[in-house]
XYZ file of C-alpha atoms in Angstrom:
563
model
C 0.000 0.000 0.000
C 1.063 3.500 -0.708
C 1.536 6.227 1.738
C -1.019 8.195 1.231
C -2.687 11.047 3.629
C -6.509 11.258 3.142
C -6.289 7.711 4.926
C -5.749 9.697 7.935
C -8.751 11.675 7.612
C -10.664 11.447 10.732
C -14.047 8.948 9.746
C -17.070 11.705 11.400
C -20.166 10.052 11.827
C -22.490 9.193 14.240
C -23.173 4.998 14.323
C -21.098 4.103 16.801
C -18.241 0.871 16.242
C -17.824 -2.149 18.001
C -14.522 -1.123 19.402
C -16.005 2.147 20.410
C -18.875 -0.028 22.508
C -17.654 -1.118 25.883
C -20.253 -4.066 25.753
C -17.974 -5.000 22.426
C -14.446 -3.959 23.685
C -12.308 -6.709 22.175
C -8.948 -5.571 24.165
C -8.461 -6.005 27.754
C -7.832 -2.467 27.994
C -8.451 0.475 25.839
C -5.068 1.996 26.004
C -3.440 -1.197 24.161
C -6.368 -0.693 21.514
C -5.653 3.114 20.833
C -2.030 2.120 20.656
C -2.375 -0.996 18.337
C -4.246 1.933 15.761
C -1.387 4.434 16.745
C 0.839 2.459 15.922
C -1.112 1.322 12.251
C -1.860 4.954 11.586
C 1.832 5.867 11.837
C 3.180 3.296 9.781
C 1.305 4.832 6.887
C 2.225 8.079 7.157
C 4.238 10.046 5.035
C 7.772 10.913 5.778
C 6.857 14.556 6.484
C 4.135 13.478 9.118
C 6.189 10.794 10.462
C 9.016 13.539 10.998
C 6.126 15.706 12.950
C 5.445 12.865 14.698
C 8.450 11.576 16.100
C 11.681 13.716 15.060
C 12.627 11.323 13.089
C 14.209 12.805 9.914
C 13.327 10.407 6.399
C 16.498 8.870 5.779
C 14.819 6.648 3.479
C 13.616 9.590 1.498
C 17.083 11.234 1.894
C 19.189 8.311 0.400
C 16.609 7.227 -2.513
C 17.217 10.559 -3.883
C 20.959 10.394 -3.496
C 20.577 6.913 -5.151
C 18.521 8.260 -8.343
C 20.743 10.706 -8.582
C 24.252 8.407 -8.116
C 22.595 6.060 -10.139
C 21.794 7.905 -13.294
C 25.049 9.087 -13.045
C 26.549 5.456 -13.220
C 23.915 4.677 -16.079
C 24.799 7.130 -18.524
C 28.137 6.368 -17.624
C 28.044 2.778 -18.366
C 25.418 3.696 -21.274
C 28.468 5.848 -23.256
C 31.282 3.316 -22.932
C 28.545 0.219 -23.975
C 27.350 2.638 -27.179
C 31.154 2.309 -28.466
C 31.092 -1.029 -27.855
C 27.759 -1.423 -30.279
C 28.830 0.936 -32.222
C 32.452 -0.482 -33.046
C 30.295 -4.152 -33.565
C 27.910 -2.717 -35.916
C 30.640 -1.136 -38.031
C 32.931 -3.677 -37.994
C 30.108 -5.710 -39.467
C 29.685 -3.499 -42.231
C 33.134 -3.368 -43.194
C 33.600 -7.230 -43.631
C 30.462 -7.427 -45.811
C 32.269 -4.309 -48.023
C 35.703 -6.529 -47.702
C 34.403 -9.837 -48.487
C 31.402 -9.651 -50.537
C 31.645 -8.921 -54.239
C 29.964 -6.016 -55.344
C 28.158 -5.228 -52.217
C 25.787 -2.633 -51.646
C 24.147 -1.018 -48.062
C 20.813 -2.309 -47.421
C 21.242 -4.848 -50.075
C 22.170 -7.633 -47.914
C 17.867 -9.101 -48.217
C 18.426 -9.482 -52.159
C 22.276 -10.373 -51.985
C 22.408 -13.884 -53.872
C 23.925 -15.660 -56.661
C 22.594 -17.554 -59.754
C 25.160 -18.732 -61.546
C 27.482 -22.068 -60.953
C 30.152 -19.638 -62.494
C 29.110 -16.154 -59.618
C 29.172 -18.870 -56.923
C 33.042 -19.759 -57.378
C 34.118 -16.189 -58.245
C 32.663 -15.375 -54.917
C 34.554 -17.772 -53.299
C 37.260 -16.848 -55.133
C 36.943 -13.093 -54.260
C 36.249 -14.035 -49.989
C 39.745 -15.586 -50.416
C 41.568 -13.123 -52.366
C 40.127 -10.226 -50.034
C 41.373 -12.566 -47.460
C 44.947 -13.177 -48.332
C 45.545 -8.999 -49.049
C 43.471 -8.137 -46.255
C 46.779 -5.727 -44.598
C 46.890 -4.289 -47.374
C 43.098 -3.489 -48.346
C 41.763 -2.741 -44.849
C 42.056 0.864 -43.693
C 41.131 -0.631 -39.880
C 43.334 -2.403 -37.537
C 42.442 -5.574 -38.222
C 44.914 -8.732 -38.385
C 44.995 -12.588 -38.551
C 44.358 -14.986 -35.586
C 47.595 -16.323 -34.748
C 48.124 -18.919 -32.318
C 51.941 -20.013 -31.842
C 53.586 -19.147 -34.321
C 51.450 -19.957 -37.708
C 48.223 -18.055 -38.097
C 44.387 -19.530 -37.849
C 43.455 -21.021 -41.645
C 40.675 -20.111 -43.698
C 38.132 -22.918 -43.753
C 35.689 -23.927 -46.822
C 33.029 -26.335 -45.814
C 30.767 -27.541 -47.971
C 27.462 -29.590 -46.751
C 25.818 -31.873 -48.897
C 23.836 -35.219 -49.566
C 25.947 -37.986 -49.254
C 24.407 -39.788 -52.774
C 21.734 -38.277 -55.691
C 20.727 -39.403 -58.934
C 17.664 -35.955 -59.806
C 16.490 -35.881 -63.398
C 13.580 -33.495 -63.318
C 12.866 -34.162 -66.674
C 11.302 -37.404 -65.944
C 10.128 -36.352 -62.325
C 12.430 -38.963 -60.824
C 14.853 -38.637 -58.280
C 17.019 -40.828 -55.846
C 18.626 -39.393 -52.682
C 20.043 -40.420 -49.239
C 19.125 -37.818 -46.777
C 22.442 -38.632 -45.214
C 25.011 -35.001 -45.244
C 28.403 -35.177 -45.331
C 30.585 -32.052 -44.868
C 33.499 -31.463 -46.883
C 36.079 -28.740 -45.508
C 39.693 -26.999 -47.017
C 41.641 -24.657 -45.543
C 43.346 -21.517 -47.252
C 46.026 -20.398 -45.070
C 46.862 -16.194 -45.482
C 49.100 -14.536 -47.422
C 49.819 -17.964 -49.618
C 48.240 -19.000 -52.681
C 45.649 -15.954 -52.462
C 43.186 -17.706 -55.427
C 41.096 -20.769 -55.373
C 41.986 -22.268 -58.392
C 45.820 -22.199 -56.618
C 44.745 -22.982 -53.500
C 41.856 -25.781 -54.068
C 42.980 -26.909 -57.284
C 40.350 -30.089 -57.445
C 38.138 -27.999 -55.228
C 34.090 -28.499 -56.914
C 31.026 -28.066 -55.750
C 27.556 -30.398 -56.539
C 25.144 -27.926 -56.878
C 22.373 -30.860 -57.495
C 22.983 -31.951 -53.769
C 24.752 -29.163 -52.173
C 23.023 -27.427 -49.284
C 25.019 -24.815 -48.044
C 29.197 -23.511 -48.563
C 30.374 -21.793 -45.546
C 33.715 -19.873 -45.430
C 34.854 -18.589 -41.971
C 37.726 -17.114 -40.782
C 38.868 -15.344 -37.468
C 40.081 -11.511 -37.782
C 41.176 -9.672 -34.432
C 40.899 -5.643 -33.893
C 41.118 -3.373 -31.056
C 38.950 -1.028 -29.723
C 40.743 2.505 -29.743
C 38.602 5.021 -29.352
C 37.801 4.241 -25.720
C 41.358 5.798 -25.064
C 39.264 9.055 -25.688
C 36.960 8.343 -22.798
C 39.957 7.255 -20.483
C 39.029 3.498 -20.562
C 41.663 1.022 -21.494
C 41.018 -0.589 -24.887
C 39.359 -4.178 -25.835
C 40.810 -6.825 -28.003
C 38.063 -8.045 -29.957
C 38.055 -11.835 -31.949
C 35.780 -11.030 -35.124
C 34.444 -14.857 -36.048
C 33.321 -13.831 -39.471
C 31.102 -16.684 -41.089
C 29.921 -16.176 -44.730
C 26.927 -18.853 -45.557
C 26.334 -20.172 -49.187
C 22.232 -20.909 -48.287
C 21.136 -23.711 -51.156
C 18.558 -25.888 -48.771
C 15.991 -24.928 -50.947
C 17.333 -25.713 -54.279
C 15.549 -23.518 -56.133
C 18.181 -21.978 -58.961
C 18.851 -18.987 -56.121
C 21.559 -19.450 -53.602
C 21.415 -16.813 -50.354
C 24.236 -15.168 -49.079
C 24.697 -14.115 -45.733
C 27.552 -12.862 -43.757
C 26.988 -13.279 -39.677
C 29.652 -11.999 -37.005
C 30.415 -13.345 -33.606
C 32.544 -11.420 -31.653
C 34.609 -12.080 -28.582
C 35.795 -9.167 -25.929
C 39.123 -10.506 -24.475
C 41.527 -8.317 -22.168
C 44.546 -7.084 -24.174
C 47.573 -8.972 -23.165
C 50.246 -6.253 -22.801
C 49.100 -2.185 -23.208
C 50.732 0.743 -22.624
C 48.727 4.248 -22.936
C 50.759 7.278 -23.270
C 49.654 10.169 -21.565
C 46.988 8.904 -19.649
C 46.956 7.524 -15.698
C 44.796 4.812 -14.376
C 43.819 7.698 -11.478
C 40.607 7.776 -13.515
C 39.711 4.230 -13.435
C 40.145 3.901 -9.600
C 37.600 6.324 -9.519
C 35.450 4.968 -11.400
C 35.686 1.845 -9.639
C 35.399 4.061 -5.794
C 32.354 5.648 -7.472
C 30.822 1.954 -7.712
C 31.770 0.666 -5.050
C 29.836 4.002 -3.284
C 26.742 2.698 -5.100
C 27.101 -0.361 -3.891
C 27.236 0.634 -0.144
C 24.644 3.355 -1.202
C 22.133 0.338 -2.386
C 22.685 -2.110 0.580
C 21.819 0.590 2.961
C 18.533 1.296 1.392
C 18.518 -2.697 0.956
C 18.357 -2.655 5.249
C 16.440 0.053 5.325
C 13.365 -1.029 3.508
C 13.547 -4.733 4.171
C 13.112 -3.636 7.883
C 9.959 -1.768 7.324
C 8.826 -4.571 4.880
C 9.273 -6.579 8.226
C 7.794 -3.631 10.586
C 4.809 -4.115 8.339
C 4.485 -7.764 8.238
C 4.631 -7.625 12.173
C 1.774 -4.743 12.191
C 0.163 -7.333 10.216
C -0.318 -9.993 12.538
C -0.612 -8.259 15.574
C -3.805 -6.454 13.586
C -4.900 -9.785 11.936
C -4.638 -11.505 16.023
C -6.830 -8.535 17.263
C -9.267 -8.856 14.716
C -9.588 -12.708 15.092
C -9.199 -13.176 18.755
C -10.828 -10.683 20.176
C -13.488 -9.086 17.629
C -14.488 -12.592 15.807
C -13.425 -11.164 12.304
C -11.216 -12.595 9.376
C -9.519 -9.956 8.192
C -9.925 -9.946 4.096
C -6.793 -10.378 2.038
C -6.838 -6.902 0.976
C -6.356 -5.412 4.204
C -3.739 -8.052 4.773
C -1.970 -6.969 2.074
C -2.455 -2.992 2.651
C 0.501 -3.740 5.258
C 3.088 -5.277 1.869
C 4.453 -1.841 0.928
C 5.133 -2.057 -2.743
C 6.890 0.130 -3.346
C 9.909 -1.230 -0.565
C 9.233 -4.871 -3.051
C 10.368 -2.932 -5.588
C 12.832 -0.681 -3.997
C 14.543 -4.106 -2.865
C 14.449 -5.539 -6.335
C 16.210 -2.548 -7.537
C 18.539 -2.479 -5.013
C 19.167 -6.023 -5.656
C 19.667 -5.330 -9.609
C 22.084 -2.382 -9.337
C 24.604 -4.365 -7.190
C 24.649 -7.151 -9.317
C 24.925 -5.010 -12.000
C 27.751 -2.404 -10.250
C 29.935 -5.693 -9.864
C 29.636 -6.580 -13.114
C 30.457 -3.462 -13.962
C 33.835 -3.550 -11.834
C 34.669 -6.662 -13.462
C 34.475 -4.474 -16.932
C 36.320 -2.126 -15.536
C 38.980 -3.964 -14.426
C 39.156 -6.081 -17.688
C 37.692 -9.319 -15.842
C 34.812 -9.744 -17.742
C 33.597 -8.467 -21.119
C 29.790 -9.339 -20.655
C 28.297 -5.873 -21.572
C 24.818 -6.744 -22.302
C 24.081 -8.604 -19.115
C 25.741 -5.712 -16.417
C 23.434 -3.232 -19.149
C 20.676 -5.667 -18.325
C 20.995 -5.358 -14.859
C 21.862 -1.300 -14.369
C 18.869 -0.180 -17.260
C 16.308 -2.557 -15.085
C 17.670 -1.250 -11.239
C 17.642 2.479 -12.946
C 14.293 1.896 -14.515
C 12.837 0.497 -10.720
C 14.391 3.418 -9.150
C 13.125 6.440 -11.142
C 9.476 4.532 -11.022
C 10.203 4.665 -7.316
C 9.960 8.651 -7.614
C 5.830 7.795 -7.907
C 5.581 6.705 -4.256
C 6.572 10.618 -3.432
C 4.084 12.067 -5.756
C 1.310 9.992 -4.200
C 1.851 12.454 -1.070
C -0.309 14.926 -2.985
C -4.019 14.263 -3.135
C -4.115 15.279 -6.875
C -1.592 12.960 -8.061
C -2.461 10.231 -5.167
C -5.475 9.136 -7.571
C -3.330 8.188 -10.494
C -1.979 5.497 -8.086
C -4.527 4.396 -6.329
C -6.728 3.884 -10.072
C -3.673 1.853 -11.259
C -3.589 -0.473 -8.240
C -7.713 -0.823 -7.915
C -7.985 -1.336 -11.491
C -4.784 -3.815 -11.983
C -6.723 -6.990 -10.972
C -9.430 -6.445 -13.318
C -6.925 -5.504 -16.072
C -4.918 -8.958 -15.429
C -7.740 -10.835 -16.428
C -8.968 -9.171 -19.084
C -5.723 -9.279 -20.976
C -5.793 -13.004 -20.532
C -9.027 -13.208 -21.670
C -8.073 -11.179 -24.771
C -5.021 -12.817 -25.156
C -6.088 -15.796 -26.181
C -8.145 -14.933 -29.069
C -5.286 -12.680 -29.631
C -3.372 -15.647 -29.631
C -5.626 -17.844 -32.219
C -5.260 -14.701 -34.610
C -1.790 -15.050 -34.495
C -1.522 -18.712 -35.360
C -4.172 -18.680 -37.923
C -2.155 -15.795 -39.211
C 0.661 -17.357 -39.693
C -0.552 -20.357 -41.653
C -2.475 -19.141 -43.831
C -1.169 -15.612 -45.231
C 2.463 -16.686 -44.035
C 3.557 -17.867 -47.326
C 1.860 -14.790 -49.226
C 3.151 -12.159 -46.519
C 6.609 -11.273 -45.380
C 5.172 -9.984 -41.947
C 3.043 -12.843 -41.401
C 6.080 -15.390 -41.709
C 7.124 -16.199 -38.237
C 4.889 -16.043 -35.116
C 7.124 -13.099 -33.793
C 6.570 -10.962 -36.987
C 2.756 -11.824 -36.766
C 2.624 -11.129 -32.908
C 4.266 -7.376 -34.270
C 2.026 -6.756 -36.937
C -1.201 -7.458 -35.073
C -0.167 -5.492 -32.143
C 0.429 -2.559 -34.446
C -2.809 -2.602 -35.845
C -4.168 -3.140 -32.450
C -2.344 0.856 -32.105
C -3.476 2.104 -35.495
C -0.082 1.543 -37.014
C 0.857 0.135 -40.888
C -2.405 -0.515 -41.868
C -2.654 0.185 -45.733
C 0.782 -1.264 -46.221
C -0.450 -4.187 -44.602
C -3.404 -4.761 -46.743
C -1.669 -3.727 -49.649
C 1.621 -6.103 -49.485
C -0.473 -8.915 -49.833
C 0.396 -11.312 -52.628
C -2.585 -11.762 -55.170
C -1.201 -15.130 -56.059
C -4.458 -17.113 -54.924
C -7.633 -15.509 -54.852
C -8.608 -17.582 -51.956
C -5.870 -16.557 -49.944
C -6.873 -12.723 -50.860
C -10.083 -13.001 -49.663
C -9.580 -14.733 -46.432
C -7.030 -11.687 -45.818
C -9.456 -9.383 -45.961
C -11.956 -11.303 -43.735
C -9.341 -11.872 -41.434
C -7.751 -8.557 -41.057
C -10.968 -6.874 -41.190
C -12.584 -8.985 -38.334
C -9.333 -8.137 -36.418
C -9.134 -4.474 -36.438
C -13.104 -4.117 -35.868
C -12.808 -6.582 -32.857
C -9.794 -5.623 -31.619
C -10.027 -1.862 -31.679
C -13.967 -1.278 -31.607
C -14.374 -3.805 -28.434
C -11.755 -4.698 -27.034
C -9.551 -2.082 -26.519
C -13.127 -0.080 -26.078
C -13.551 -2.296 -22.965
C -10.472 -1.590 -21.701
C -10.527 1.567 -21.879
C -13.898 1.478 -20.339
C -12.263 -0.633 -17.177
C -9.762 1.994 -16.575
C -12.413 4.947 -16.526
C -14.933 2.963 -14.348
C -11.950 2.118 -11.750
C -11.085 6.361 -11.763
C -14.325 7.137 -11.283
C -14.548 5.248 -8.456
C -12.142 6.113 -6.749
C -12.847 9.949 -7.588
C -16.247 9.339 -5.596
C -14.324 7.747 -2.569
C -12.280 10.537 -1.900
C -14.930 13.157 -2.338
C -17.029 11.931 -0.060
C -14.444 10.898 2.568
C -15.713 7.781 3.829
C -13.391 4.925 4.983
C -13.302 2.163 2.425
C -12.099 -0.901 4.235
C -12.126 -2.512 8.308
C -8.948 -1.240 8.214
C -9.472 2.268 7.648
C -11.981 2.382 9.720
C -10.101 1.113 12.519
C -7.722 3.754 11.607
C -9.910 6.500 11.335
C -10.870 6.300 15.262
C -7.584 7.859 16.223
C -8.241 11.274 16.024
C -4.513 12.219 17.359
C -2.491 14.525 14.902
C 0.919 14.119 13.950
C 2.120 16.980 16.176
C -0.012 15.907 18.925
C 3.100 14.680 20.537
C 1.037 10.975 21.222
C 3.276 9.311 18.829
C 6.392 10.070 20.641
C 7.055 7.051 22.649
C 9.103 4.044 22.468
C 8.350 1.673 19.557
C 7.672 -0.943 21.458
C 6.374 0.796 24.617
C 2.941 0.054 23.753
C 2.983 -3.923 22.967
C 5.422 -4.298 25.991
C 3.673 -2.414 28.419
C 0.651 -4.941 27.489
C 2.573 -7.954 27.849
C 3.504 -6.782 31.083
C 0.336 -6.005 31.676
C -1.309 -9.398 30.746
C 1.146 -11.316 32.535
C 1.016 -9.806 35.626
C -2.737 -10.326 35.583
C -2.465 -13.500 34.814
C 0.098 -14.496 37.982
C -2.451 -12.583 40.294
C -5.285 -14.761 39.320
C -2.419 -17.738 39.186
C -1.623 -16.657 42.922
C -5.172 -16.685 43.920
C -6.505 -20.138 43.020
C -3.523 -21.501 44.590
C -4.611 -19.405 47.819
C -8.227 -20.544 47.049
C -6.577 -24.262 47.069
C -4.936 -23.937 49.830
């Protein structure tokens, strides 16, 4: 449950309450009631009131906006040095498919194939040559693998059906479905042509299925010198793919690049200290100390409220006869502290990683990115809890939790006929449709046409090779978008305005909504009443005490009555 501070609006009316009654006091004694509700009512206070209440200053408020603000710092940090990372990737990429990929063109690589027996060995031909003269073709700082003293080979593998006898002409055919692979290697800087290098190399088009050529180029990473970050040494996998699995006269090629991020053996930066990495390093480490604070901190009133909890849920049971309903059970789980704790949780995982990057140990940017953009994210949604102080803003939180539940299950409800347009979708109008081809480019379309999105060139890319086909589109994507848009996300909308005006109409009128509130609403003492200033557990001890003594007395009198 948020803080919030209409829910310590004092409840005015005249029917009086059971705990009010003495013929239905629950407690032994009316003091340890009007504590057990002082006690509730200042748990849910606000910082500020709590502050009025009992001196104490909000530390937790204090050090979650030192922690946004250390954070963000840390994330845009992190964000800079991982955007030259991508960035070197992404170009790197680029320039092999310029290197090794005969008359190459950006944005071409979708309609990049060959036709010809005769293009698919001078493309081979030309990967090699590029290959062999790469030092001096390259205008980067790339170089061979080398390990010992000879450097990593080339390797051409060709995959392929181990026997075929096709004669289309006669629509016969024999093949065994067994695939061999058949593999060369072209060492650099020797014999830089196929026909030198493979001699008695040949390919059989009738049962090949794919040629792959890969190779192993390393580079470093200079520009993070800029940014006073030691360099990466990067292993560039480069795999070039032959694609003939469908046989159809039109052989696919496609370059792919898996890279490696491996600590540079031996380094030396002119000009430039590590003073700045230490820093770096203290800065996280701050974090770190920063987050596992707040960790404490809100983990203790997670457990301050779990123990409010029971005590409340004991009262309510023991002494009044009531179950208390799950929702007032669970107006005690704070969560925002859940997920103040899962961000906490995130952004040291991902400040170690981070270390480790630092310190060249590991090379995993994507999962410490993972970690840092997700704590960050948690945090800065954090920053809501604060603006539900304000009565104006309170209502935007309190309609997104009332309304959630119902939300939950209308999205599953939807989803599944969300779900059977998506497979249907993909059957049918997958082979006539390039974004109907895979489930994950249906599940994209669909959803944008759920938002309005690519609608005419979605109706308009469809291939009128079967006029069956074409009209079932039309049914189909017509029935979606009415359904979809002009119910569904009518009802939804409808959910979220029904849940706001409710809540509107709760606070207007002022009345408690819940046993809880209710039982809240009795204690009419202010913050600055100077009530709340006693010991925490002054209260709750002071009724043990209390009980037990009472219960030796009446111990020591039957035994007097005994005797």
């Amino acid at each position: 449950m948020e803080d919030r501070s209409d829910l310590y609006d004092v409840y005015t009316t005249n029917a009086p309450h059971p705990w009010e009654d003495p013929q239905h006091q629950c407690l032994e004694d009316q003091d340890n009631v009007e504590c057990l509700r002082r006690k509730i009512k200042y748990y849910f206070m606000n910082p500020c009131e709590k502050y009025h209440a009992r001196g104490r200053k909000p530390w937790k408020l204090i050090l979650q906006i030192i922690k946004i603000a250390i954070i963000t710092i840390q994330l845009v940090s992190f964000g800079l040095s991982n955007q030259m990372v991508v960035t070197f990737k992404a170009e790197n990429l680029m320039t092999f498919k310029h290197l090794f990929l005969k008359d190459y063109a950006d944005g071409g690589m979708d309609s990049y194939a060959v036709y010809r027996q005769a293009d698919v060995y001078d493309h081979i031909d030309y990967i090699i040559i590029q290959y062999g003269h790469l030092h001096n073709i390259t205008v980067g700082n790339h170089a061979y693998e080398k390990k010992g003293d000879f450097y990593t080979p080339l390797s051409v593998c060709q995959d392929f059906y181990r026997n075929g006898t096709i004669f289309p002409g006669n629509d016969t055919f024999e093949i065994d479905a067994h695939v061999e692979t058949e593999c060369f290697a072209v060492y650099p800087m020797y014999n830089p042509s196929l026909q030198e290098t493979l001699p008695h190399f040949e390919l059989h088009f009738k049962r090949m299925l794919s040629v792959k050529v890969t190779f192993v180029l390393k580079a470093i990473n200079l520009q993070t010198v800029r940014h006073r970050e030691l360099p990466d040494c990067y292993d560039f996998t480069v795999i070039i793919t032959f694609n003939n699995q469908a046989h159809s006269g039109r052989i696919k090629v496609d370059l792919e690049n898996d890279v490696d991020i491996n600590e540079c053996r031996d380094w030396k930066v002119a000009g430039a200290s590590a003073r700045n990495i230490y820093l770096t390093v203290l800065f996280d480490c701050l974090i770190i100390i920063t987050c596992i604070t707040s960790l404490a901190l809100c983990t203790r009133s997670v457990i301050n409220g779990i123990q409010l909890q029971l005590a409340y849920t004991l009262y309510s049971q023991n002494r009044c006869g009531q179950k208390v309903p799950w929702s007032d059970r669970l107006e005690f789980v704070n969560g925002w502290y859940i997920l103040i704790i899962a961000s906490d949780i995130l952004t040291i995982v991902g400040s170690i990683l981070k270390i480790a990057i630092q310190s060249k140990v590991l090379t995993n940017y994507d999962l410490c990115s993972i970690f840092l953009g997700i704590g960050t994210m948690f945090v800065w949604t954090g920053v809501i809890r604060y603006m539900g102080y304000f009565r104006k803003y309170n209502i935007l939180i309190l309609t997104l939790r009332a309304a959630f539940p119902n939300v939950i299950r209308f999205i599953c409800c939807a989803g599944i006929i969300y779900l059977s347009y998506c497979l249907c979708g993909w059957v049918v109008l997958g082979p006539y449709h390039e974004k109907f081809q895979t489930l994950n480019t249906v599940s994209e379309c669909l959803f944008s046409l759920i938002n309005g999105d690519d609608m005419y060139p979605t109706f308009k890319n469809m291939k009128q090779k079967s006029s069956l086909v074409w009209v079932f589109s039309r049914v189909y994507l017509y029935s979606f978008v009415s359904l979809f848009i002009y119910m569904i996300l009518s009802l939804f909308i409808t959910i979220i305005t029904d849940t706001y005006d409710t809540i509107k109409q709760q606070q207007l009128s002022g009345i408690p909504t819940s046993e809880l509130h209710k039982f809240m609403s009795v204690c009419k003492d202010l913050p600055n009443s100077g009530m709340y200033r006693l010991e925490e557990n002054s209260c709750f001890l002071n009724c043990c005490v209390t009980r037990c003594r009472k219960h030796q007395e009446t111990h020591q009198e039957r035994l007097t009555s005994e005797a």
